[in-house]
Amino acid sequence: MMLVMLFVALFPIAICAPTSSDFNQLKTEIKSLRDEIFYLKSKDQYQNGICDVNADKCGTCYCREDYNMIEKFYCDCRAKPVRRDCKDHYQKGGRVSGLYRINQNILGALVQVYCDQTTDGGGWTLIQRRVDGSTNFYRNWTEYKEGFGQLHREHWLGNELIYRLVAQAFLKGSEARFDMQAKGASKRIWAKYSTFGINQETDGYRLHVAGYSGTAGDKMSNHNGLKYTTYDRDSDTWSAGNCAKDRNGAWWYSQCTDSNLNSYYDPFDKSSASKSLGWDPMSIKFSEIKLRRK
């Protein structure tokens, strides 16, 4: 007995009973897990609504209703394992277009993106989409750097993330695809570039683009080597004014010419399909810019 008392005196052991704060913390964590499970199961699949009819189109991803969209739904694949990029998701069996999570190499942190897994072999990461003019694209430098909008609807992914995506594909590089549809047109046109990249912010996100093919006409080659311009940061040394202000949207400008898919979107414009070659939202009702590691 004396030995036990001596041991306790020399090596005291603190045994604390759980407190009310410990239980509250545990309850909070359980609730968080329950909410996450509820989110992943997606009750939309089991309602008598759009997703009840279209859930099979999302495969093993979850169907999400959005009545502001033409399709009234989109596919949520964020429960899938995190992959390097949309191409990696495609190669691992992700054949449904929708929201995914990516995070590898130079990306540093987990990010969410929209993957196009059906166009031209799949594996495309969307960096821009415009469909109805519901999102304001007249934004400043910081907003274009960080990105804005809704990934499954209208958005700009963000110049910093675009830079990181092309940087982590440095071994073989990246390619880009521009898909557009003019107001009044029944078919989409496209332009594909076998080389696409941008420099880091300290160099103004300078554009590198080459190797055109497609049906839309080459409207990006003249922008090769140009820095990005927003209304609060003018990088166009060839223009007397600020093209972002003049055209109501940011782009890699060269005297405000050739192309700009981020300018003012006119939802009421009834322009003919012939104007589509201008690559201008005033005449284009739909545009997507997407990136893929080669």
PDB file of C-alpha atoms in Angstrom:
ATOM      1  CA  MET A   1       0.000   0.000   0.000  1.00  0.00           C
ATOM      2  CA  MET A   2       2.818   2.353   0.861  1.00  0.00           C
ATOM      3  CA  LEU A   3       4.418   1.607  -2.537  1.00  0.00           C
ATOM      4  CA  VAL A   4       1.187   2.543  -4.334  1.00  0.00           C
ATOM      5  CA  MET A   5       0.908   5.812  -2.421  1.00  0.00           C
ATOM      6  CA  LEU A   6       4.545   6.594  -3.170  1.00  0.00           C
ATOM      7  CA  PHE A   7       4.032   5.893  -6.909  1.00  0.00           C
ATOM      8  CA  VAL A   8       0.973   8.166  -7.044  1.00  0.00           C
ATOM      9  CA  ALA A   9       2.893  10.908  -5.257  1.00  0.00           C
ATOM     10  CA  LEU A  10       5.835  10.665  -7.644  1.00  0.00           C
ATOM     11  CA  PHE A  11       3.779  10.175 -10.829  1.00  0.00           C
ATOM     12  CA  PRO A  12       0.394  11.891 -10.405  1.00  0.00           C
ATOM     13  CA  ILE A  13      -2.212  10.958 -13.034  1.00  0.00           C
ATOM     14  CA  ALA A  14      -5.013  13.409 -13.770  1.00  0.00           C
ATOM     15  CA  ILE A  15      -8.273  11.660 -14.537  1.00  0.00           C
ATOM     16  CA  CYS A  16     -10.918  14.178 -15.581  1.00  0.00           C
ATOM     17  CA  ALA A  17     -14.556  13.414 -16.100  1.00  0.00           C
ATOM     18  CA  PRO A  18     -16.155  14.733 -19.315  1.00  0.00           C
ATOM     19  CA  THR A  19     -17.580  18.215 -18.903  1.00  0.00           C
ATOM     20  CA  SER A  20     -20.737  19.703 -20.392  1.00  0.00           C
ATOM     21  CA  SER A  21     -18.615  21.609 -22.916  1.00  0.00           C
ATOM     22  CA  ASP A  22     -17.102  18.298 -24.073  1.00  0.00           C
ATOM     23  CA  PHE A  23     -20.576  16.888 -24.690  1.00  0.00           C
ATOM     24  CA  ASN A  24     -21.642  20.042 -26.514  1.00  0.00           C
ATOM     25  CA  GLN A  25     -18.577  19.810 -28.757  1.00  0.00           C
ATOM     26  CA  LEU A  26     -19.369  16.171 -29.480  1.00  0.00           C
ATOM     27  CA  LYS A  27     -22.988  17.051 -30.308  1.00  0.00           C
ATOM     28  CA  THR A  28     -21.786  19.768 -32.679  1.00  0.00           C
ATOM     29  CA  GLU A  29     -19.449  17.371 -34.461  1.00  0.00           C
ATOM     30  CA  ILE A  30     -22.184  14.733 -34.771  1.00  0.00           C
ATOM     31  CA  LYS A  31     -24.579  17.320 -36.193  1.00  0.00           C
ATOM     32  CA  SER A  32     -21.936  18.421 -38.685  1.00  0.00           C
ATOM     33  CA  LEU A  33     -21.410  14.839 -39.807  1.00  0.00           C
ATOM     34  CA  ARG A  34     -25.157  14.272 -40.066  1.00  0.00           C
ATOM     35  CA  ASP A  35     -25.553  17.398 -42.205  1.00  0.00           C
ATOM     36  CA  GLU A  36     -22.715  16.264 -44.463  1.00  0.00           C
ATOM     37  CA  ILE A  37     -24.284  12.827 -44.920  1.00  0.00           C
ATOM     38  CA  PHE A  38     -27.613  14.474 -45.695  1.00  0.00           C
ATOM     39  CA  TYR A  39     -25.895  16.679 -48.259  1.00  0.00           C
ATOM     40  CA  LEU A  40     -24.165  13.752 -49.925  1.00  0.00           C
ATOM     41  CA  LYS A  41     -27.292  11.632 -50.110  1.00  0.00           C
ATOM     42  CA  SER A  42     -29.081  14.507 -51.837  1.00  0.00           C
ATOM     43  CA  LYS A  43     -32.765  14.269 -51.073  1.00  0.00           C
ATOM     44  CA  ASP A  44     -33.483  15.852 -54.476  1.00  0.00           C
ATOM     45  CA  GLN A  45     -33.108  12.436 -56.057  1.00  0.00           C
ATOM     46  CA  TYR A  46     -36.105  11.152 -54.155  1.00  0.00           C
ATOM     47  CA  GLN A  47     -38.510  14.026 -54.695  1.00  0.00           C
ATOM     48  CA  ASN A  48     -41.194  14.068 -57.340  1.00  0.00           C
ATOM     49  CA  GLY A  49     -39.456  16.786 -59.312  1.00  0.00           C
ATOM     50  CA  ILE A  50     -36.877  17.436 -61.994  1.00  0.00           C
ATOM     51  CA  CYS A  51     -34.252  15.294 -60.308  1.00  0.00           C
ATOM     52  CA  ASP A  52     -36.652  12.410 -59.875  1.00  0.00           C
ATOM     53  CA  VAL A  53     -36.889  12.286 -63.659  1.00  0.00           C
ATOM     54  CA  ASN A  54     -33.260  13.104 -64.501  1.00  0.00           C
ATOM     55  CA  ALA A  55     -31.284  11.482 -61.675  1.00  0.00           C
ATOM     56  CA  ASP A  56     -30.105   8.704 -63.992  1.00  0.00           C
ATOM     57  CA  LYS A  57     -28.422  11.315 -66.214  1.00  0.00           C
ATOM     58  CA  CYS A  58     -26.044  12.077 -63.350  1.00  0.00           C
ATOM     59  CA  GLY A  59     -24.923   8.475 -63.012  1.00  0.00           C
ATOM     60  CA  THR A  60     -23.253   7.955 -59.638  1.00  0.00           C
ATOM     61  CA  CYS A  61     -23.218  11.717 -59.015  1.00  0.00           C
ATOM     62  CA  TYR A  62     -26.052  13.554 -57.307  1.00  0.00           C
ATOM     63  CA  CYS A  63     -28.770  15.483 -59.066  1.00  0.00           C
ATOM     64  CA  ARG A  64     -29.341  19.089 -57.931  1.00  0.00           C
ATOM     65  CA  GLU A  65     -32.350  21.111 -58.927  1.00  0.00           C
ATOM     66  CA  ASP A  66     -31.889  24.674 -60.172  1.00  0.00           C
ATOM     67  CA  TYR A  67     -35.007  26.061 -61.812  1.00  0.00           C
ATOM     68  CA  ASN A  68     -33.092  29.094 -63.072  1.00  0.00           C
ATOM     69  CA  MET A  69     -31.293  26.839 -65.547  1.00  0.00           C
ATOM     70  CA  ILE A  70     -32.687  25.749 -68.900  1.00  0.00           C
ATOM     71  CA  GLU A  71     -32.183  22.097 -67.940  1.00  0.00           C
ATOM     72  CA  LYS A  72     -33.589  22.794 -64.428  1.00  0.00           C
ATOM     73  CA  PHE A  73     -30.892  20.596 -62.865  1.00  0.00           C
ATOM     74  CA  TYR A  74     -27.146  19.917 -62.733  1.00  0.00           C
ATOM     75  CA  CYS A  75     -24.948  17.062 -61.554  1.00  0.00           C
ATOM     76  CA  ASP A  76     -22.989  17.299 -58.314  1.00  0.00           C
ATOM     77  CA  CYS A  77     -19.962  14.997 -58.260  1.00  0.00           C
ATOM     78  CA  ARG A  78     -18.209  16.567 -55.270  1.00  0.00           C
ATOM     79  CA  ALA A  79     -18.616  13.381 -53.239  1.00  0.00           C
ATOM     80  CA  LYS A  80     -16.145  11.726 -55.615  1.00  0.00           C
ATOM     81  CA  PRO A  81     -12.495  11.426 -54.504  1.00  0.00           C
ATOM     82  CA  VAL A  82     -10.397  14.531 -55.080  1.00  0.00           C
ATOM     83  CA  ARG A  83      -8.341  14.326 -58.271  1.00  0.00           C
ATOM     84  CA  ARG A  84      -5.636  16.358 -59.962  1.00  0.00           C
ATOM     85  CA  ASP A  85      -7.957  17.984 -62.517  1.00  0.00           C
ATOM     86  CA  CYS A  86     -10.972  17.245 -64.713  1.00  0.00           C
ATOM     87  CA  LYS A  87      -8.860  15.100 -67.035  1.00  0.00           C
ATOM     88  CA  ASP A  88      -7.797  12.959 -64.104  1.00  0.00           C
ATOM     89  CA  HIS A  89     -11.445  12.604 -63.051  1.00  0.00           C
ATOM     90  CA  TYR A  90     -12.309  11.520 -66.599  1.00  0.00           C
ATOM     91  CA  GLN A  91      -9.498   8.973 -66.703  1.00  0.00           C
ATOM     92  CA  LYS A  92     -10.689   7.573 -63.373  1.00  0.00           C
ATOM     93  CA  GLY A  93     -14.201   7.028 -64.752  1.00  0.00           C
ATOM     94  CA  GLY A  94     -15.881  10.404 -64.241  1.00  0.00           C
ATOM     95  CA  ARG A  95     -17.903  10.643 -67.462  1.00  0.00           C
ATOM     96  CA  VAL A  96     -20.673  12.933 -66.189  1.00  0.00           C
ATOM     97  CA  SER A  97     -20.345  16.699 -66.600  1.00  0.00           C
ATOM     98  CA  GLY A  98     -20.826  18.557 -63.335  1.00  0.00           C
ATOM     99  CA  LEU A  99     -19.184  19.898 -60.195  1.00  0.00           C
ATOM    100  CA  TYR A 100     -15.998  18.141 -59.047  1.00  0.00           C
ATOM    101  CA  ARG A 101     -13.203  18.734 -56.534  1.00  0.00           C
ATOM    102  CA  ILE A 102      -9.576  18.987 -57.590  1.00  0.00           C
ATOM    103  CA  ASN A 103      -6.397  19.405 -55.548  1.00  0.00           C
ATOM    104  CA  GLN A 104      -2.915  18.314 -56.458  1.00  0.00           C
ATOM    105  CA  ASN A 105       0.630  19.528 -57.062  1.00  0.00           C
ATOM    106  CA  ILE A 106       0.907  23.293 -57.426  1.00  0.00           C
ATOM    107  CA  LEU A 107      -2.789  23.886 -56.743  1.00  0.00           C
ATOM    108  CA  GLY A 108      -2.041  23.723 -53.030  1.00  0.00           C
ATOM    109  CA  ALA A 109      -5.624  23.799 -51.729  1.00  0.00           C
ATOM    110  CA  LEU A 110      -8.793  21.926 -52.557  1.00  0.00           C
ATOM    111  CA  VAL A 111     -10.951  23.773 -55.082  1.00  0.00           C
ATOM    112  CA  GLN A 112     -14.255  23.131 -56.804  1.00  0.00           C
ATOM    113  CA  VAL A 113     -14.612  23.307 -60.584  1.00  0.00           C
ATOM    114  CA  TYR A 114     -17.112  22.416 -63.284  1.00  0.00           C
ATOM    115  CA  CYS A 115     -15.915  19.620 -65.579  1.00  0.00           C
ATOM    116  CA  ASP A 116     -17.130  19.066 -69.122  1.00  0.00           C
ATOM    117  CA  GLN A 117     -16.782  15.326 -69.557  1.00  0.00           C
ATOM    118  CA  THR A 118     -18.672  14.948 -72.838  1.00  0.00           C
ATOM    119  CA  THR A 119     -17.277  17.516 -75.312  1.00  0.00           C
ATOM    120  CA  ASP A 120     -14.350  16.506 -77.526  1.00  0.00           C
ATOM    121  CA  GLY A 121     -13.150  13.595 -75.417  1.00  0.00           C
ATOM    122  CA  GLY A 122     -13.995  15.103 -72.011  1.00  0.00           C
ATOM    123  CA  GLY A 123     -11.593  16.146 -69.281  1.00  0.00           C
ATOM    124  CA  TRP A 124     -12.184  19.901 -69.713  1.00  0.00           C
ATOM    125  CA  THR A 125     -12.149  22.363 -66.812  1.00  0.00           C
ATOM    126  CA  LEU A 126     -14.506  25.281 -67.453  1.00  0.00           C
ATOM    127  CA  ILE A 127     -12.907  28.662 -66.840  1.00  0.00           C
ATOM    128  CA  GLN A 128     -15.803  30.709 -68.239  1.00  0.00           C
ATOM    129  CA  ARG A 129     -19.482  30.274 -69.026  1.00  0.00           C
ATOM    130  CA  ARG A 130     -22.206  32.709 -70.091  1.00  0.00           C
ATOM    131  CA  VAL A 131     -25.764  31.652 -70.861  1.00  0.00           C
ATOM    132  CA  ASP A 132     -28.246  34.384 -69.939  1.00  0.00           C
ATOM    133  CA  GLY A 133     -26.496  37.508 -68.660  1.00  0.00           C
ATOM    134  CA  SER A 134     -27.518  36.871 -65.037  1.00  0.00           C
ATOM    135  CA  THR A 135     -23.954  37.416 -63.759  1.00  0.00           C
ATOM    136  CA  ASN A 136     -22.210  40.780 -63.947  1.00  0.00           C
ATOM    137  CA  PHE A 137     -18.862  40.458 -65.741  1.00  0.00           C
ATOM    138  CA  TYR A 138     -17.896  44.118 -65.333  1.00  0.00           C
ATOM    139  CA  ARG A 139     -15.544  43.398 -62.419  1.00  0.00           C
ATOM    140  CA  ASN A 140     -12.250  44.680 -61.039  1.00  0.00           C
ATOM    141  CA  TRP A 141      -8.805  43.078 -61.045  1.00  0.00           C
ATOM    142  CA  THR A 142      -9.219  41.314 -57.697  1.00  0.00           C
ATOM    143  CA  GLU A 143     -12.542  39.769 -58.657  1.00  0.00           C
ATOM    144  CA  TYR A 144     -11.140  38.445 -61.931  1.00  0.00           C
ATOM    145  CA  LYS A 145      -8.126  37.153 -60.038  1.00  0.00           C
ATOM    146  CA  GLU A 146     -10.212  35.273 -57.463  1.00  0.00           C
ATOM    147  CA  GLY A 147     -13.153  34.314 -59.681  1.00  0.00           C
ATOM    148  CA  PHE A 148     -16.891  34.949 -59.377  1.00  0.00           C
ATOM    149  CA  GLY A 149     -20.318  33.573 -60.269  1.00  0.00           C
ATOM    150  CA  GLN A 150     -21.799  30.084 -59.893  1.00  0.00           C
ATOM    151  CA  LEU A 151     -19.744  27.226 -61.293  1.00  0.00           C
ATOM    152  CA  HIS A 152     -22.734  25.334 -62.699  1.00  0.00           C
ATOM    153  CA  ARG A 153     -24.114  28.510 -64.290  1.00  0.00           C
ATOM    154  CA  GLU A 154     -22.362  31.749 -65.294  1.00  0.00           C
ATOM    155  CA  HIS A 155     -18.869  32.265 -63.893  1.00  0.00           C
ATOM    156  CA  TRP A 156     -15.225  33.202 -64.327  1.00  0.00           C
ATOM    157  CA  LEU A 157     -13.026  30.627 -62.596  1.00  0.00           C
ATOM    158  CA  GLY A 158     -10.330  33.132 -61.602  1.00  0.00           C
ATOM    159  CA  ASN A 159      -7.028  34.090 -63.205  1.00  0.00           C
ATOM    160  CA  GLU A 160      -4.995  32.808 -60.279  1.00  0.00           C
ATOM    161  CA  LEU A 161      -6.523  29.341 -60.473  1.00  0.00           C
ATOM    162  CA  ILE A 162      -6.218  29.340 -64.271  1.00  0.00           C
ATOM    163  CA  TYR A 163      -2.516  30.138 -63.870  1.00  0.00           C
ATOM    164  CA  ARG A 164      -2.076  27.317 -61.367  1.00  0.00           C
ATOM    165  CA  LEU A 165      -3.893  24.846 -63.592  1.00  0.00           C
ATOM    166  CA  VAL A 166      -1.627  25.537 -66.559  1.00  0.00           C
ATOM    167  CA  ALA A 167       1.453  25.671 -64.304  1.00  0.00           C
ATOM    168  CA  GLN A 168       0.847  22.173 -62.946  1.00  0.00           C
ATOM    169  CA  ALA A 169       0.571  20.910 -66.539  1.00  0.00           C
ATOM    170  CA  PHE A 170       4.023  22.191 -67.462  1.00  0.00           C
ATOM    171  CA  LEU A 171       5.359  18.842 -68.730  1.00  0.00           C
ATOM    172  CA  LYS A 172       3.164  18.731 -71.840  1.00  0.00           C
ATOM    173  CA  GLY A 173       1.225  21.975 -71.519  1.00  0.00           C
ATOM    174  CA  SER A 174      -2.486  22.715 -71.837  1.00  0.00           C
ATOM    175  CA  GLU A 175      -4.980  23.211 -74.627  1.00  0.00           C
ATOM    176  CA  ALA A 176      -8.104  25.382 -74.677  1.00  0.00           C
ATOM    177  CA  ARG A 177     -11.485  25.245 -76.373  1.00  0.00           C
ATOM    178  CA  PHE A 178     -13.978  28.065 -76.969  1.00  0.00           C
ATOM    179  CA  ASP A 179     -17.597  27.018 -77.601  1.00  0.00           C
ATOM    180  CA  MET A 180     -20.141  29.639 -78.678  1.00  0.00           C
ATOM    181  CA  GLN A 181     -23.638  29.993 -80.066  1.00  0.00           C
ATOM    182  CA  ALA A 182     -25.002  33.146 -81.655  1.00  0.00           C
ATOM    183  CA  LYS A 183     -28.406  34.575 -80.902  1.00  0.00           C
ATOM    184  CA  GLY A 184     -30.792  33.185 -83.475  1.00  0.00           C
ATOM    185  CA  ALA A 185     -28.455  30.334 -84.446  1.00  0.00           C
ATOM    186  CA  SER A 186     -29.340  26.660 -84.061  1.00  0.00           C
ATOM    187  CA  LYS A 187     -25.763  25.336 -83.995  1.00  0.00           C
ATOM    188  CA  ARG A 188     -22.705  26.103 -81.928  1.00  0.00           C
ATOM    189  CA  ILE A 189     -19.330  27.114 -83.295  1.00  0.00           C
ATOM    190  CA  TRP A 190     -15.986  26.328 -81.703  1.00  0.00           C
ATOM    191  CA  ALA A 191     -12.326  27.222 -81.683  1.00  0.00           C
ATOM    192  CA  LYS A 192      -9.601  25.001 -80.267  1.00  0.00           C
ATOM    193  CA  TYR A 193      -6.014  25.997 -79.470  1.00  0.00           C
ATOM    194  CA  SER A 194      -3.349  23.360 -79.013  1.00  0.00           C
ATOM    195  CA  THR A 195      -1.332  25.733 -76.806  1.00  0.00           C
ATOM    196  CA  PHE A 196      -2.815  27.822 -74.011  1.00  0.00           C
ATOM    197  CA  GLY A 197      -1.348  29.325 -70.866  1.00  0.00           C
ATOM    198  CA  ILE A 198      -1.035  32.489 -68.797  1.00  0.00           C
ATOM    199  CA  ASN A 199       1.837  33.871 -66.733  1.00  0.00           C
ATOM    200  CA  GLN A 200       1.625  34.737 -63.052  1.00  0.00           C
ATOM    201  CA  GLU A 201       0.039  37.900 -61.700  1.00  0.00           C
ATOM    202  CA  THR A 202       3.329  39.829 -61.521  1.00  0.00           C
ATOM    203  CA  ASP A 203       3.398  39.636 -65.331  1.00  0.00           C
ATOM    204  CA  GLY A 204      -0.251  40.635 -65.664  1.00  0.00           C
ATOM    205  CA  TYR A 205      -1.481  37.096 -66.425  1.00  0.00           C
ATOM    206  CA  ARG A 206       0.076  37.419 -69.877  1.00  0.00           C
ATOM    207  CA  LEU A 207      -1.579  35.142 -72.435  1.00  0.00           C
ATOM    208  CA  HIS A 208       0.086  32.438 -74.541  1.00  0.00           C
ATOM    209  CA  VAL A 209      -2.185  30.947 -77.204  1.00  0.00           C
ATOM    210  CA  ALA A 210      -1.485  29.250 -80.549  1.00  0.00           C
ATOM    211  CA  GLY A 211      -2.457  26.319 -82.778  1.00  0.00           C
ATOM    212  CA  TYR A 212      -5.988  27.169 -83.933  1.00  0.00           C
ATOM    213  CA  SER A 213      -8.512  24.732 -85.354  1.00  0.00           C
ATOM    214  CA  GLY A 214     -12.302  24.907 -85.497  1.00  0.00           C
ATOM    215  CA  THR A 215     -15.354  26.543 -87.061  1.00  0.00           C
ATOM    216  CA  ALA A 216     -15.470  29.911 -85.286  1.00  0.00           C
ATOM    217  CA  GLY A 217     -12.487  31.556 -86.930  1.00  0.00           C
ATOM    218  CA  ASP A 218      -9.189  32.386 -85.245  1.00  0.00           C
ATOM    219  CA  LYS A 219      -9.928  35.358 -82.993  1.00  0.00           C
ATOM    220  CA  MET A 220      -7.363  34.705 -80.239  1.00  0.00           C
ATOM    221  CA  SER A 221      -3.993  34.612 -82.011  1.00  0.00           C
ATOM    222  CA  ASN A 222      -3.818  38.411 -82.129  1.00  0.00           C
ATOM    223  CA  HIS A 223      -4.160  38.412 -78.330  1.00  0.00           C
ATOM    224  CA  ASN A 224      -1.096  36.196 -77.871  1.00  0.00           C
ATOM    225  CA  GLY A 225       1.470  37.814 -75.573  1.00  0.00           C
ATOM    226  CA  LEU A 226      -0.954  40.370 -74.121  1.00  0.00           C
ATOM    227  CA  LYS A 227      -1.575  41.108 -70.459  1.00  0.00           C
ATOM    228  CA  TYR A 228      -4.990  41.057 -68.827  1.00  0.00           C
ATOM    229  CA  THR A 229      -6.921  44.323 -68.507  1.00  0.00           C
ATOM    230  CA  THR A 230      -9.731  45.236 -66.109  1.00  0.00           C
ATOM    231  CA  TYR A 231     -11.422  48.599 -65.674  1.00  0.00           C
ATOM    232  CA  ASP A 232      -9.143  49.390 -62.728  1.00  0.00           C
ATOM    233  CA  ARG A 233      -5.902  48.037 -64.255  1.00  0.00           C
ATOM    234  CA  ASP A 234      -5.102  48.896 -67.878  1.00  0.00           C
ATOM    235  CA  SER A 235      -2.435  46.654 -69.414  1.00  0.00           C
ATOM    236  CA  ASP A 236      -3.123  47.492 -73.079  1.00  0.00           C
ATOM    237  CA  THR A 237      -0.209  49.684 -74.128  1.00  0.00           C
ATOM    238  CA  TRP A 238      -1.576  49.945 -77.682  1.00  0.00           C
ATOM    239  CA  SER A 239      -4.788  51.706 -76.776  1.00  0.00           C
ATOM    240  CA  ALA A 240      -5.265  55.345 -75.822  1.00  0.00           C
ATOM    241  CA  GLY A 241      -8.119  54.437 -73.474  1.00  0.00           C
ATOM    242  CA  ASN A 242      -9.076  51.563 -71.210  1.00  0.00           C
ATOM    243  CA  CYS A 243     -10.621  48.789 -73.297  1.00  0.00           C
ATOM    244  CA  ALA A 244     -12.203  47.139 -70.259  1.00  0.00           C
ATOM    245  CA  LYS A 245     -14.178  50.331 -69.645  1.00  0.00           C
ATOM    246  CA  ASP A 246     -14.971  50.792 -73.321  1.00  0.00           C
ATOM    247  CA  ARG A 247     -16.130  47.187 -73.797  1.00  0.00           C
ATOM    248  CA  ASN A 248     -17.643  46.690 -70.316  1.00  0.00           C
ATOM    249  CA  GLY A 249     -15.587  43.632 -69.455  1.00  0.00           C
ATOM    250  CA  ALA A 250     -12.062  42.351 -68.824  1.00  0.00           C
ATOM    251  CA  TRP A 251      -9.929  40.527 -71.411  1.00  0.00           C
ATOM    252  CA  TRP A 252      -6.480  40.223 -72.979  1.00  0.00           C
ATOM    253  CA  TYR A 253      -6.976  43.374 -75.016  1.00  0.00           C
ATOM    254  CA  SER A 254      -5.180  44.650 -78.088  1.00  0.00           C
ATOM    255  CA  GLN A 255      -6.755  47.943 -79.132  1.00  0.00           C
ATOM    256  CA  CYS A 256     -10.114  46.493 -78.055  1.00  0.00           C
ATOM    257  CA  THR A 257     -10.291  44.266 -81.150  1.00  0.00           C
ATOM    258  CA  ASP A 258     -10.806  40.699 -82.366  1.00  0.00           C
ATOM    259  CA  SER A 259     -12.507  39.057 -79.374  1.00  0.00           C
ATOM    260  CA  ASN A 260     -13.968  39.608 -75.933  1.00  0.00           C
ATOM    261  CA  LEU A 261     -16.321  37.084 -74.381  1.00  0.00           C
ATOM    262  CA  ASN A 262     -16.571  38.962 -71.066  1.00  0.00           C
ATOM    263  CA  SER A 263     -18.121  42.214 -72.283  1.00  0.00           C
ATOM    264  CA  TYR A 264     -21.711  43.381 -71.821  1.00  0.00           C
ATOM    265  CA  TYR A 265     -24.292  40.643 -72.417  1.00  0.00           C
ATOM    266  CA  ASP A 266     -27.519  41.811 -74.062  1.00  0.00           C
ATOM    267  CA  PRO A 267     -30.283  39.262 -73.391  1.00  0.00           C
ATOM    268  CA  PHE A 268     -32.671  41.174 -75.666  1.00  0.00           C
ATOM    269  CA  ASP A 269     -30.416  41.356 -78.731  1.00  0.00           C
ATOM    270  CA  LYS A 270     -31.934  39.550 -81.710  1.00  0.00           C
ATOM    271  CA  SER A 271     -28.763  39.697 -83.773  1.00  0.00           C
ATOM    272  CA  SER A 272     -28.332  37.349 -86.700  1.00  0.00           C
ATOM    273  CA  ALA A 273     -26.002  34.362 -86.607  1.00  0.00           C
ATOM    274  CA  SER A 274     -23.606  36.107 -88.990  1.00  0.00           C
ATOM    275  CA  LYS A 275     -22.464  38.372 -86.173  1.00  0.00           C
ATOM    276  CA  SER A 276     -21.148  35.393 -84.208  1.00  0.00           C
ATOM    277  CA  LEU A 277     -17.741  35.703 -85.818  1.00  0.00           C
ATOM    278  CA  GLY A 278     -17.214  38.820 -83.722  1.00  0.00           C
ATOM    279  CA  TRP A 279     -16.918  36.702 -80.561  1.00  0.00           C
ATOM    280  CA  ASP A 280     -18.981  39.341 -78.740  1.00  0.00           C
ATOM    281  CA  PRO A 281     -21.657  38.668 -76.067  1.00  0.00           C
ATOM    282  CA  MET A 282     -23.792  41.329 -77.745  1.00  0.00           C
ATOM    283  CA  SER A 283     -24.408  38.765 -80.487  1.00  0.00           C
ATOM    284  CA  ILE A 284     -23.562  35.501 -78.693  1.00  0.00           C
ATOM    285  CA  LYS A 285     -26.106  33.946 -76.332  1.00  0.00           C
ATOM    286  CA  PHE A 286     -23.839  31.131 -75.113  1.00  0.00           C
ATOM    287  CA  SER A 287     -20.110  30.856 -74.513  1.00  0.00           C
ATOM    288  CA  GLU A 288     -17.797  28.482 -72.682  1.00  0.00           C
ATOM    289  CA  ILE A 289     -14.029  28.578 -72.328  1.00  0.00           C
ATOM    290  CA  LYS A 290     -12.482  25.341 -71.135  1.00  0.00           C
ATOM    291  CA  LEU A 291      -8.989  24.111 -70.371  1.00  0.00           C
ATOM    292  CA  ARG A 292      -7.430  20.638 -70.550  1.00  0.00           C
ATOM    293  CA  ARG A 293      -4.000  19.287 -69.655  1.00  0.00           C
ATOM    294  CA  LYS A 294      -2.379  17.567 -72.648  1.00  0.00           C
TER     295      LYS A 294
END
